[in-house]
Amino acid sequence: MCTPISKRDSTMRMRPACRGLTPAIGAALLILAGMSLAAVAGPIGFGKVEGPRSYGQVATHGALVPPADNHNMAALPNLAWDSPFFITGVVGPPGRVTVAHRARHKVAVCPGEAAPAPWWTPPPISAPPIPAGVSWAGLRGKVRHPGPWNHDDYFAELLAVRYWGPPLFRVVGYTYASSGIHDPDTCSARGGALTGDQVVPPPSTPPTSYGSVALAHDGGTNTFAVSVAVQGIVPQDLIAASLHVGAPGQVGPIIFALGPGMAWEPLEGGSLGRVVTDAVFPPEYVPALLEGNVYVAIYTLERPQGELRAQLGDLPLAPPSTGDMDCDGDVDFDDIDPFVLALSGEVAYQLVYPDCDWIRADCNEDGGVTFDDIDPFVALIGQ
């Protein structure tokens, strides 16, 4: 574990403003879109905060118009982290939203560390279509640095998608959140979808708002990064948001305040984002976090007792990227040629595969790429 350095000023970079869609207008567009073959991009909001040791980012979308709506957030001027993501939304039936996320640490924070770090490229996540309501998918993972041993970056991401019921059964928007930590001693990645039915007691009138939460906690420094994206709530209506300790179905005290609407970033299409990095987690509540007994709550003028809640549960672990030399999400016979190329050296490999990681060929995890990696690579094929 490295000694933390002082935190740089965090920055939020926003895309140019564009007009949001009200639910009524969105409904009309979805109905008309079923008779149209043209692809029209809808409004997307994006925000990011980063420091040398952690980052968080959020994205929201108020409406999708068929046949497809694609967003590529790959060219933002990041200082400490590269974390592009690519979103494709298709309005059905059945509708589907898929997110492909890549991340890496760009600067050397610890002595002797290689920079930039290898790309972390998990498989895409996609919330399964449902008849109506909010569906979600999440993932966590880590990547080993080619510098000092036991150097990792750790990431969590969560996608929530809202579907309308009959007769459309189509996507009407999504929220996405991701958080990352550099070189955690021990790390827990948690996340969940913000929905009204988790509030205790539930609102008498179910809200149309929803959201995503991704949290990564470093057990060594007891710091954390949390990203929250909310669709359907504007800043003036958000009176408070906070982390609470409490099991599912129970109400507990506030342990970390996320602030009212003025502390949040207004995103496109009537949505909000909040990212906190390098914050200290209350040490007495770390066991509750690890046991899934911490939740995020959103309070609004219309529903001051609680509009949305997300219980922060464990997320599925992304498959390891070791041996995936063509960066397609698996290790198969298509990886043999790029693996052989990696044996010839990092420069030759990166010329052909500039967006992949040469160090993925280190299949025996000894810190280098040599002929000793051949047998472990062969063992990975088809697993």
mmCIF file of C-alpha atoms in Angstrom:
data_model
loop_
_atom_site.group_PDB
_atom_site.id
_atom_site.type_symbol
_atom_site.label_atom_id
_atom_site.label_comp_id
_atom_site.label_asym_id
_atom_site.label_seq_id
_atom_site.Cartn_x
_atom_site.Cartn_y
_atom_site.Cartn_z
ATOM 1 C CA MET A 1 0.000 0.000 0.000
ATOM 2 C CA CYS A 2 1.412 3.410 -0.939
ATOM 3 C CA THR A 3 1.366 6.562 1.122
ATOM 4 C CA PRO A 4 -1.424 8.832 -0.143
ATOM 5 C CA ILE A 5 -0.384 12.112 -1.691
ATOM 6 C CA SER A 6 -2.309 15.339 -1.357
ATOM 7 C CA LYS A 7 -5.543 15.515 -3.311
ATOM 8 C CA ARG A 8 -5.777 17.725 -6.374
ATOM 9 C CA ASP A 9 -8.761 19.954 -6.947
ATOM 10 C CA SER A 10 -11.589 17.931 -8.434
ATOM 11 C CA THR A 11 -13.288 19.174 -11.573
ATOM 12 C CA MET A 12 -16.640 18.594 -13.209
ATOM 13 C CA ARG A 13 -16.836 18.795 -16.972
ATOM 14 C CA MET A 14 -20.233 19.071 -18.558
ATOM 15 C CA ARG A 15 -21.470 18.684 -22.110
ATOM 16 C CA PRO A 16 -23.218 21.672 -23.765
ATOM 17 C CA ALA A 17 -26.794 22.235 -22.642
ATOM 18 C CA CYS A 18 -29.702 20.978 -24.702
ATOM 19 C CA ARG A 19 -33.423 20.913 -24.108
ATOM 20 C CA GLY A 20 -34.861 18.180 -21.881
ATOM 21 C CA LEU A 21 -38.040 16.200 -22.553
ATOM 22 C CA THR A 22 -41.091 16.169 -20.305
ATOM 23 C CA PRO A 23 -42.732 12.763 -19.726
ATOM 24 C CA ALA A 24 -45.693 13.748 -21.921
ATOM 25 C CA ILE A 25 -43.501 14.828 -24.808
ATOM 26 C CA GLY A 26 -41.338 11.738 -24.348
ATOM 27 C CA ALA A 27 -44.416 9.525 -24.583
ATOM 28 C CA ALA A 28 -45.513 11.177 -27.806
ATOM 29 C CA LEU A 29 -42.060 10.812 -29.302
ATOM 30 C CA LEU A 30 -41.924 7.126 -28.426
ATOM 31 C CA ILE A 31 -45.271 6.472 -30.098
ATOM 32 C CA LEU A 32 -44.356 8.435 -33.216
ATOM 33 C CA ALA A 33 -40.911 6.838 -33.331
ATOM 34 C CA GLY A 34 -42.460 3.427 -33.854
ATOM 35 C CA MET A 35 -43.527 4.636 -37.308
ATOM 36 C CA SER A 36 -40.172 6.237 -38.123
ATOM 37 C CA LEU A 37 -36.951 4.731 -39.457
ATOM 38 C CA ALA A 38 -34.781 7.742 -38.632
ATOM 39 C CA ALA A 39 -32.286 7.630 -35.762
ATOM 40 C CA VAL A 40 -32.442 10.764 -33.606
ATOM 41 C CA ALA A 41 -30.082 11.305 -30.682
ATOM 42 C CA GLY A 42 -31.787 12.222 -27.435
ATOM 43 C CA PRO A 43 -30.447 14.535 -24.700
ATOM 44 C CA ILE A 44 -27.695 13.056 -22.539
ATOM 45 C CA GLY A 45 -26.153 14.536 -19.423
ATOM 46 C CA PHE A 46 -22.625 13.686 -18.298
ATOM 47 C CA GLY A 47 -20.494 14.693 -15.333
ATOM 48 C CA LYS A 48 -17.174 13.650 -13.828
ATOM 49 C CA VAL A 49 -15.047 14.374 -10.756
ATOM 50 C CA GLU A 50 -11.498 13.068 -10.395
ATOM 51 C CA GLY A 51 -8.470 13.220 -8.137
ATOM 52 C CA PRO A 52 -5.171 11.318 -8.302
ATOM 53 C CA ARG A 53 -6.459 8.437 -6.187
ATOM 54 C CA SER A 54 -10.133 8.158 -7.131
ATOM 55 C CA TYR A 55 -12.747 9.235 -9.648
ATOM 56 C CA GLY A 56 -16.477 9.085 -10.274
ATOM 57 C CA GLN A 57 -18.706 9.757 -13.254
ATOM 58 C CA VAL A 58 -22.421 9.853 -14.013
ATOM 59 C CA ALA A 59 -24.593 9.870 -17.125
ATOM 60 C CA THR A 60 -28.337 10.201 -17.645
ATOM 61 C CA HIS A 61 -30.687 10.077 -20.604
ATOM 62 C CA GLY A 62 -34.313 11.159 -20.615
ATOM 63 C CA ALA A 63 -35.565 9.475 -23.786
ATOM 64 C CA LEU A 64 -34.397 7.115 -26.493
ATOM 65 C CA VAL A 65 -35.619 7.357 -30.077
ATOM 66 C CA PRO A 66 -35.432 4.315 -32.392
ATOM 67 C CA PRO A 67 -33.873 2.593 -34.097
ATOM 68 C CA ALA A 68 -30.740 3.411 -32.078
ATOM 69 C CA ASP A 69 -29.217 6.138 -29.938
ATOM 70 C CA ASN A 70 -25.443 5.992 -29.521
ATOM 71 C CA HIS A 71 -23.209 8.033 -27.232
ATOM 72 C CA ASN A 72 -19.427 7.935 -27.120
ATOM 73 C CA MET A 73 -17.882 9.668 -24.103
ATOM 74 C CA ALA A 74 -14.298 8.974 -25.067
ATOM 75 C CA ALA A 75 -12.742 12.384 -25.698
ATOM 76 C CA LEU A 76 -13.102 14.226 -22.405
ATOM 77 C CA PRO A 77 -9.959 16.102 -21.252
ATOM 78 C CA ASN A 78 -9.191 14.092 -18.136
ATOM 79 C CA LEU A 79 -6.218 14.811 -15.882
ATOM 80 C CA ALA A 80 -5.670 11.792 -13.666
ATOM 81 C CA TRP A 81 -7.968 9.170 -15.185
ATOM 82 C CA ASP A 82 -9.081 7.982 -18.593
ATOM 83 C CA SER A 83 -12.584 6.554 -18.246
ATOM 84 C CA PRO A 84 -14.436 6.606 -21.562
ATOM 85 C CA PHE A 85 -17.697 4.766 -21.956
ATOM 86 C CA PHE A 86 -19.901 3.934 -24.886
ATOM 87 C CA ILE A 87 -23.680 3.695 -24.601
ATOM 88 C CA THR A 88 -26.038 2.220 -27.169
ATOM 89 C CA GLY A 89 -29.781 2.413 -26.619
ATOM 90 C CA VAL A 90 -32.380 0.691 -28.767
ATOM 91 C CA VAL A 91 -36.087 1.248 -28.284
ATOM 92 C CA GLY A 92 -37.833 -2.065 -28.865
ATOM 93 C CA PRO A 93 -39.772 -3.974 -28.530
ATOM 94 C CA PRO A 94 -37.805 -5.173 -26.731
ATOM 95 C CA GLY A 95 -35.787 -2.117 -25.759
ATOM 96 C CA ARG A 96 -32.207 -2.504 -24.627
ATOM 97 C CA VAL A 97 -29.404 -0.284 -23.325
ATOM 98 C CA THR A 98 -25.799 -1.493 -23.282
ATOM 99 C CA VAL A 99 -22.797 0.237 -21.718
ATOM 100 C CA ALA A 100 -19.168 -0.566 -22.510
ATOM 101 C CA HIS A 101 -16.802 1.005 -19.974
ATOM 102 C CA ARG A 102 -13.010 1.340 -20.021
ATOM 103 C CA ALA A 103 -10.790 2.960 -17.420
ATOM 104 C CA ARG A 104 -7.164 3.458 -16.469
ATOM 105 C CA HIS A 105 -5.102 5.587 -14.117
ATOM 106 C CA LYS A 106 -3.058 8.088 -16.163
ATOM 107 C CA VAL A 107 -0.464 9.376 -13.689
ATOM 108 C CA ALA A 108 2.101 7.759 -11.392
ATOM 109 C CA VAL A 109 0.798 8.315 -7.867
ATOM 110 C CA CYS A 110 3.203 5.948 -6.093
ATOM 111 C CA PRO A 111 7.017 5.666 -6.438
ATOM 112 C CA GLY A 112 8.163 3.292 -9.170
ATOM 113 C CA GLU A 113 4.688 2.993 -10.640
ATOM 114 C CA ALA A 114 4.133 2.604 -14.367
ATOM 115 C CA ALA A 115 1.872 5.230 -15.923
ATOM 116 C CA PRO A 116 -0.519 5.125 -17.526
ATOM 117 C CA ALA A 117 -1.872 1.956 -15.975
ATOM 118 C CA PRO A 118 -3.289 -0.793 -18.190
ATOM 119 C CA TRP A 119 -6.819 -0.324 -19.451
ATOM 120 C CA TRP A 120 -9.516 -2.022 -17.434
ATOM 121 C CA THR A 121 -11.998 -3.270 -20.006
ATOM 122 C CA PRO A 122 -14.855 -5.272 -18.488
ATOM 123 C CA PRO A 123 -17.508 -6.904 -20.621
ATOM 124 C CA PRO A 124 -20.454 -4.633 -21.516
ATOM 125 C CA ILE A 125 -23.361 -4.496 -19.088
ATOM 126 C CA SER A 126 -26.994 -4.412 -20.150
ATOM 127 C CA ALA A 127 -30.069 -4.202 -17.948
ATOM 128 C CA PRO A 128 -32.494 -6.972 -18.978
ATOM 129 C CA PRO A 129 -35.765 -5.796 -20.569
ATOM 130 C CA ILE A 130 -38.816 -6.086 -18.326
ATOM 131 C CA PRO A 131 -42.533 -5.388 -18.917
ATOM 132 C CA ALA A 132 -42.418 -2.117 -16.965
ATOM 133 C CA GLY A 133 -40.389 -0.358 -14.279
ATOM 134 C CA VAL A 134 -36.665 -0.093 -13.523
ATOM 135 C CA SER A 135 -34.232 -2.855 -14.470
ATOM 136 C CA TRP A 136 -30.552 -2.680 -13.633
ATOM 137 C CA ALA A 137 -27.164 -4.347 -14.022
ATOM 138 C CA GLY A 138 -23.834 -3.751 -12.292
ATOM 139 C CA LEU A 139 -20.240 -4.926 -12.281
ATOM 140 C CA ARG A 140 -17.015 -4.588 -10.291
ATOM 141 C CA GLY A 141 -13.443 -5.410 -11.219
ATOM 142 C CA LYS A 142 -9.753 -4.593 -10.917
ATOM 143 C CA VAL A 143 -6.619 -4.428 -13.031
ATOM 144 C CA ARG A 144 -3.018 -5.178 -11.999
ATOM 145 C CA HIS A 145 -0.402 -2.502 -12.681
ATOM 146 C CA PRO A 146 2.870 -3.482 -14.395
ATOM 147 C CA GLY A 147 4.745 -1.459 -11.757
ATOM 148 C CA PRO A 148 5.269 -2.409 -8.095
ATOM 149 C CA TRP A 149 3.590 -5.629 -7.050
ATOM 150 C CA ASN A 150 0.079 -5.536 -5.597
ATOM 151 C CA HIS A 151 -0.814 -2.341 -7.409
ATOM 152 C CA ASP A 152 -4.395 -2.415 -8.615
ATOM 153 C CA ASP A 153 -7.086 -0.050 -9.734
ATOM 154 C CA TYR A 154 -10.566 -1.027 -8.636
ATOM 155 C CA PHE A 155 -13.860 -0.055 -10.274
ATOM 156 C CA ALA A 156 -17.601 -0.309 -9.795
ATOM 157 C CA GLU A 157 -20.354 0.591 -12.272
ATOM 158 C CA LEU A 158 -24.138 0.413 -12.340
ATOM 159 C CA LEU A 159 -26.702 0.954 -15.111
ATOM 160 C CA ALA A 160 -30.423 1.462 -14.405
ATOM 161 C CA VAL A 161 -32.938 1.492 -17.273
ATOM 162 C CA ARG A 162 -36.597 2.495 -17.066
ATOM 163 C CA TYR A 163 -39.155 0.661 -19.193
ATOM 164 C CA TRP A 164 -42.730 1.674 -19.954
ATOM 165 C CA GLY A 165 -45.481 -0.891 -19.908
ATOM 166 C CA PRO A 166 -48.071 -1.834 -22.521
ATOM 167 C CA PRO A 167 -48.540 -1.238 -25.316
ATOM 168 C CA LEU A 168 -44.944 -0.060 -25.840
ATOM 169 C CA PHE A 169 -42.687 -2.062 -23.475
ATOM 170 C CA ARG A 170 -39.874 0.270 -24.468
ATOM 171 C CA VAL A 171 -36.918 2.084 -22.964
ATOM 172 C CA VAL A 172 -37.697 5.607 -21.775
ATOM 173 C CA GLY A 173 -34.302 6.482 -20.325
ATOM 174 C CA TYR A 174 -31.365 5.345 -18.218
ATOM 175 C CA THR A 175 -28.924 6.419 -15.528
ATOM 176 C CA TYR A 176 -25.314 5.264 -15.252
ATOM 177 C CA ALA A 177 -22.757 5.672 -12.466
ATOM 178 C CA SER A 178 -19.187 4.453 -12.023
ATOM 179 C CA SER A 179 -16.495 4.951 -9.364
ATOM 180 C CA GLY A 180 -12.837 3.962 -9.221
ATOM 181 C CA ILE A 181 -10.037 3.851 -6.642
ATOM 182 C CA HIS A 182 -6.286 3.608 -7.203
ATOM 183 C CA ASP A 183 -4.281 1.012 -5.258
ATOM 184 C CA PRO A 184 -6.749 0.128 -2.500
ATOM 185 C CA ASP A 185 -5.416 -1.963 0.372
ATOM 186 C CA THR A 186 -8.718 -3.805 0.601
ATOM 187 C CA CYS A 187 -11.636 -2.733 -1.509
ATOM 188 C CA SER A 188 -15.374 -3.211 -1.472
ATOM 189 C CA ALA A 189 -17.474 -2.238 -4.480
ATOM 190 C CA ARG A 190 -21.154 -1.679 -3.831
ATOM 191 C CA GLY A 191 -24.066 -0.424 -5.885
ATOM 192 C CA GLY A 192 -27.776 -0.395 -6.484
ATOM 193 C CA ALA A 193 -30.658 1.143 -8.401
ATOM 194 C CA LEU A 194 -32.567 4.023 -6.810
ATOM 195 C CA THR A 195 -36.285 3.199 -6.844
ATOM 196 C CA GLY A 196 -39.382 4.278 -4.931
ATOM 197 C CA ASP A 197 -40.442 0.813 -3.830
ATOM 198 C CA GLN A 198 -37.391 0.490 -1.550
ATOM 199 C CA VAL A 199 -38.390 3.538 0.516
ATOM 200 C CA VAL A 200 -39.773 2.731 3.992
ATOM 201 C CA PRO A 201 -42.702 3.300 3.935
ATOM 202 C CA PRO A 202 -43.099 3.480 0.129
ATOM 203 C CA PRO A 203 -44.579 6.700 -1.319
ATOM 204 C CA SER A 204 -48.366 6.558 -1.711
ATOM 205 C CA THR A 205 -47.940 7.566 -5.346
ATOM 206 C CA PRO A 206 -45.010 5.746 -6.987
ATOM 207 C CA PRO A 207 -42.484 8.225 -8.418
ATOM 208 C CA THR A 208 -41.405 8.158 -12.048
ATOM 209 C CA SER A 209 -37.889 9.156 -10.986
ATOM 210 C CA TYR A 210 -35.103 6.584 -10.583
ATOM 211 C CA GLY A 211 -31.311 6.430 -10.481
ATOM 212 C CA SER A 212 -27.993 4.601 -10.122
ATOM 213 C CA VAL A 213 -25.412 4.456 -7.320
ATOM 214 C CA ALA A 214 -21.844 3.097 -7.516
ATOM 215 C CA LEU A 215 -19.548 3.173 -4.475
ATOM 216 C CA ALA A 216 -15.953 1.960 -4.076
ATOM 217 C CA HIS A 217 -14.387 1.817 -0.590
ATOM 218 C CA ASP A 218 -10.674 1.508 0.266
ATOM 219 C CA GLY A 219 -10.316 -0.380 3.528
ATOM 220 C CA GLY A 220 -6.685 0.695 3.969
ATOM 221 C CA THR A 221 -7.275 4.454 4.020
ATOM 222 C CA ASN A 222 -10.997 4.193 4.868
ATOM 223 C CA THR A 223 -11.776 6.528 1.983
ATOM 224 C CA PHE A 224 -14.448 6.078 -0.647
ATOM 225 C CA ALA A 225 -15.770 7.386 -3.933
ATOM 226 C CA VAL A 226 -19.492 7.451 -4.662
ATOM 227 C CA SER A 227 -21.359 8.425 -7.831
ATOM 228 C CA VAL A 228 -25.115 9.016 -7.943
ATOM 229 C CA ALA A 229 -27.147 9.704 -11.101
ATOM 230 C CA VAL A 230 -30.856 10.552 -10.850
ATOM 231 C CA GLN A 231 -33.381 10.964 -13.657
ATOM 232 C CA GLY A 232 -36.629 12.908 -13.178
ATOM 233 C CA ILE A 233 -35.649 15.253 -10.315
ATOM 234 C CA VAL A 234 -34.537 18.874 -10.771
ATOM 235 C CA PRO A 235 -32.249 20.737 -8.316
ATOM 236 C CA GLN A 236 -34.963 22.934 -6.799
ATOM 237 C CA ASP A 237 -37.026 19.860 -5.856
ATOM 238 C CA LEU A 238 -34.197 17.942 -4.161
ATOM 239 C CA ILE A 239 -34.183 18.894 -0.482
ATOM 240 C CA ALA A 240 -31.660 16.309 0.766
ATOM 241 C CA ALA A 241 -29.757 13.148 -0.098
ATOM 242 C CA SER A 242 -27.622 11.007 2.167
ATOM 243 C CA LEU A 243 -26.049 7.684 3.030
ATOM 244 C CA HIS A 244 -27.792 5.859 5.874
ATOM 245 C CA VAL A 245 -27.018 2.758 7.880
ATOM 246 C CA GLY A 246 -29.890 0.283 7.810
ATOM 247 C CA ALA A 247 -30.813 -3.158 6.519
ATOM 248 C CA PRO A 248 -33.320 -3.585 3.671
ATOM 249 C CA GLY A 249 -36.795 -2.682 4.889
ATOM 250 C CA GLN A 250 -35.445 -0.693 7.840
ATOM 251 C CA VAL A 251 -34.844 3.024 8.394
ATOM 252 C CA GLY A 252 -31.540 4.141 9.896
ATOM 253 C CA PRO A 253 -29.575 7.291 10.755
ATOM 254 C CA ILE A 254 -27.644 9.464 8.321
ATOM 255 C CA ILE A 255 -23.928 8.672 8.199
ATOM 256 C CA PHE A 256 -22.853 10.862 5.245
ATOM 257 C CA ALA A 257 -24.698 13.799 3.664
ATOM 258 C CA LEU A 258 -24.758 14.201 -0.128
ATOM 259 C CA GLY A 259 -26.435 17.585 0.111
ATOM 260 C CA PRO A 260 -29.517 19.302 -1.322
ATOM 261 C CA GLY A 261 -30.074 20.149 -4.983
ATOM 262 C CA MET A 262 -27.648 23.092 -4.943
ATOM 263 C CA ALA A 263 -24.784 20.655 -4.204
ATOM 264 C CA TRP A 264 -25.631 18.514 -7.236
ATOM 265 C CA GLU A 265 -24.807 19.041 -10.897
ATOM 266 C CA PRO A 266 -27.867 19.602 -13.101
ATOM 267 C CA LEU A 267 -27.598 17.312 -16.120
ATOM 268 C CA GLU A 268 -29.523 17.297 -19.375
ATOM 269 C CA GLY A 269 -33.182 16.341 -19.639
ATOM 270 C CA GLY A 270 -34.265 17.033 -16.045
ATOM 271 C CA SER A 271 -31.679 14.972 -14.185
ATOM 272 C CA LEU A 272 -28.977 15.318 -11.547
ATOM 273 C CA GLY A 273 -25.525 13.960 -10.770
ATOM 274 C CA ARG A 274 -23.479 13.891 -7.577
ATOM 275 C CA VAL A 275 -19.912 12.599 -7.338
ATOM 276 C CA VAL A 276 -17.813 12.525 -4.159
ATOM 277 C CA THR A 277 -14.185 11.341 -4.174
ATOM 278 C CA ASP A 278 -11.557 10.770 -1.475
ATOM 279 C CA ALA A 279 -14.096 11.129 1.335
ATOM 280 C CA VAL A 280 -13.614 9.436 4.717
ATOM 281 C CA PHE A 281 -16.170 6.742 5.499
ATOM 282 C CA PRO A 282 -17.358 6.717 9.147
ATOM 283 C CA PRO A 283 -15.195 3.888 10.557
ATOM 284 C CA GLU A 284 -17.835 2.576 12.956
ATOM 285 C CA TYR A 285 -20.134 1.842 9.987
ATOM 286 C CA VAL A 286 -17.672 0.019 7.739
ATOM 287 C CA PRO A 287 -18.947 -3.412 8.918
ATOM 288 C CA ALA A 288 -22.479 -2.338 7.990
ATOM 289 C CA LEU A 289 -21.287 -1.322 4.522
ATOM 290 C CA LEU A 290 -19.592 -4.675 3.962
ATOM 291 C CA GLU A 291 -22.732 -6.519 5.121
ATOM 292 C CA GLY A 292 -25.011 -4.622 2.710
ATOM 293 C CA ASN A 293 -26.640 -2.554 5.450
ATOM 294 C CA VAL A 294 -25.963 0.905 4.013
ATOM 295 C CA TYR A 295 -28.337 2.674 1.650
ATOM 296 C CA VAL A 296 -28.674 5.949 -0.264
ATOM 297 C CA ALA A 297 -31.885 7.955 0.171
ATOM 298 C CA ILE A 298 -33.240 10.846 -1.907
ATOM 299 C CA TYR A 299 -35.726 13.353 -0.415
ATOM 300 C CA THR A 300 -37.803 15.820 -2.459
ATOM 301 C CA LEU A 301 -40.359 18.566 -1.873
ATOM 302 C CA GLU A 302 -43.124 16.279 -3.109
ATOM 303 C CA ARG A 303 -41.935 13.319 -1.040
ATOM 304 C CA PRO A 304 -40.045 14.711 1.990
ATOM 305 C CA GLN A 305 -40.155 11.318 3.757
ATOM 306 C CA GLY A 306 -38.247 9.759 0.891
ATOM 307 C CA GLU A 307 -38.675 9.500 -2.881
ATOM 308 C CA LEU A 308 -35.937 7.040 -3.829
ATOM 309 C CA ARG A 309 -33.734 4.520 -2.059
ATOM 310 C CA ALA A 310 -30.922 2.209 -3.131
ATOM 311 C CA GLN A 311 -29.586 -0.527 -0.875
ATOM 312 C CA LEU A 312 -25.845 -0.816 -1.574
ATOM 313 C CA GLY A 313 -25.286 -4.484 -2.295
ATOM 314 C CA ASP A 314 -22.353 -6.447 -3.642
ATOM 315 C CA LEU A 315 -21.834 -6.365 -7.415
ATOM 316 C CA PRO A 316 -20.831 -9.252 -9.707
ATOM 317 C CA LEU A 317 -17.111 -9.575 -10.363
ATOM 318 C CA ALA A 318 -16.001 -8.919 -13.930
ATOM 319 C CA PRO A 319 -14.140 -11.805 -15.578
ATOM 320 C CA PRO A 320 -10.352 -11.333 -15.470
ATOM 321 C CA SER A 321 -8.829 -9.665 -18.510
ATOM 322 C CA THR A 322 -5.582 -11.680 -18.390
ATOM 323 C CA GLY A 323 -5.044 -13.407 -21.740
ATOM 324 C CA ASP A 324 -7.735 -11.408 -23.563
ATOM 325 C CA MET A 325 -5.235 -10.018 -26.046
ATOM 326 C CA ASP A 326 -7.737 -8.676 -28.590
ATOM 327 C CA CYS A 327 -9.909 -7.038 -25.909
ATOM 328 C CA ASP A 328 -13.166 -8.657 -27.010
ATOM 329 C CA GLY A 329 -14.196 -9.803 -23.527
ATOM 330 C CA ASP A 330 -13.051 -13.447 -23.621
ATOM 331 C CA VAL A 331 -9.982 -15.639 -24.127
ATOM 332 C CA ASP A 332 -10.248 -17.838 -27.213
ATOM 333 C CA PHE A 333 -8.316 -18.878 -30.320
ATOM 334 C CA ASP A 334 -8.583 -15.330 -31.697
ATOM 335 C CA ASP A 335 -6.194 -14.246 -28.929
ATOM 336 C CA ILE A 336 -3.344 -16.510 -30.049
ATOM 337 C CA ASP A 337 -1.888 -14.228 -32.732
ATOM 338 C CA PRO A 338 -1.954 -11.087 -30.558
ATOM 339 C CA PHE A 339 -0.452 -13.092 -27.678
ATOM 340 C CA VAL A 340 2.445 -14.184 -29.904
ATOM 341 C CA LEU A 341 2.865 -10.560 -30.949
ATOM 342 C CA ALA A 342 2.990 -9.511 -27.290
ATOM 343 C CA LEU A 343 5.863 -11.950 -26.724
ATOM 344 C CA SER A 344 7.892 -9.938 -29.241
ATOM 345 C CA GLY A 345 7.631 -6.827 -27.097
ATOM 346 C CA GLU A 346 5.311 -4.101 -25.856
ATOM 347 C CA VAL A 347 6.051 -1.633 -28.673
ATOM 348 C CA ALA A 348 5.180 -4.076 -31.441
ATOM 349 C CA TYR A 349 1.987 -5.159 -29.695
ATOM 350 C CA GLN A 350 0.733 -1.644 -28.944
ATOM 351 C CA LEU A 351 1.240 -0.570 -32.568
ATOM 352 C CA VAL A 352 -1.306 -3.166 -33.668
ATOM 353 C CA TYR A 353 -3.556 -3.046 -30.586
ATOM 354 C CA PRO A 354 -3.250 0.536 -29.278
ATOM 355 C CA ASP A 355 -6.366 0.293 -27.105
ATOM 356 C CA CYS A 356 -5.444 -2.985 -25.397
ATOM 357 C CA ASP A 357 -2.979 -3.803 -22.635
ATOM 358 C CA TRP A 358 0.331 -5.521 -23.369
ATOM 359 C CA ILE A 359 0.527 -6.628 -19.724
ATOM 360 C CA ARG A 360 -2.545 -8.848 -20.278
ATOM 361 C CA ALA A 361 -0.088 -11.376 -21.702
ATOM 362 C CA ASP A 362 1.439 -11.762 -18.213
ATOM 363 C CA CYS A 363 -0.559 -14.940 -17.655
ATOM 364 C CA ASN A 364 1.583 -16.243 -14.791
ATOM 365 C CA GLU A 365 1.392 -12.844 -13.037
ATOM 366 C CA ASP A 366 5.119 -12.464 -12.434
ATOM 367 C CA GLY A 367 5.217 -8.843 -13.624
ATOM 368 C CA GLY A 368 6.590 -9.462 -17.140
ATOM 369 C CA VAL A 369 5.721 -11.043 -20.484
ATOM 370 C CA THR A 370 7.994 -13.994 -21.314
ATOM 371 C CA PHE A 371 7.853 -17.524 -22.707
ATOM 372 C CA ASP A 372 6.925 -18.636 -19.189
ATOM 373 C CA ASP A 373 3.470 -17.167 -19.890
ATOM 374 C CA ILE A 374 2.734 -19.558 -22.778
ATOM 375 C CA ASP A 375 1.445 -22.516 -20.782
ATOM 376 C CA PRO A 376 -0.744 -20.361 -18.480
ATOM 377 C CA PHE A 377 -2.140 -18.604 -21.571
ATOM 378 C CA VAL A 378 -3.048 -21.898 -23.232
ATOM 379 C CA ALA A 379 -4.803 -22.965 -20.030
ATOM 380 C CA LEU A 380 -6.989 -19.842 -20.171
ATOM 381 C CA ILE A 381 -8.330 -20.479 -23.687
ATOM 382 C CA GLY A 382 -11.997 -21.339 -23.596
ATOM 383 C CA GLN A 383 -12.451 -20.951 -19.837
#
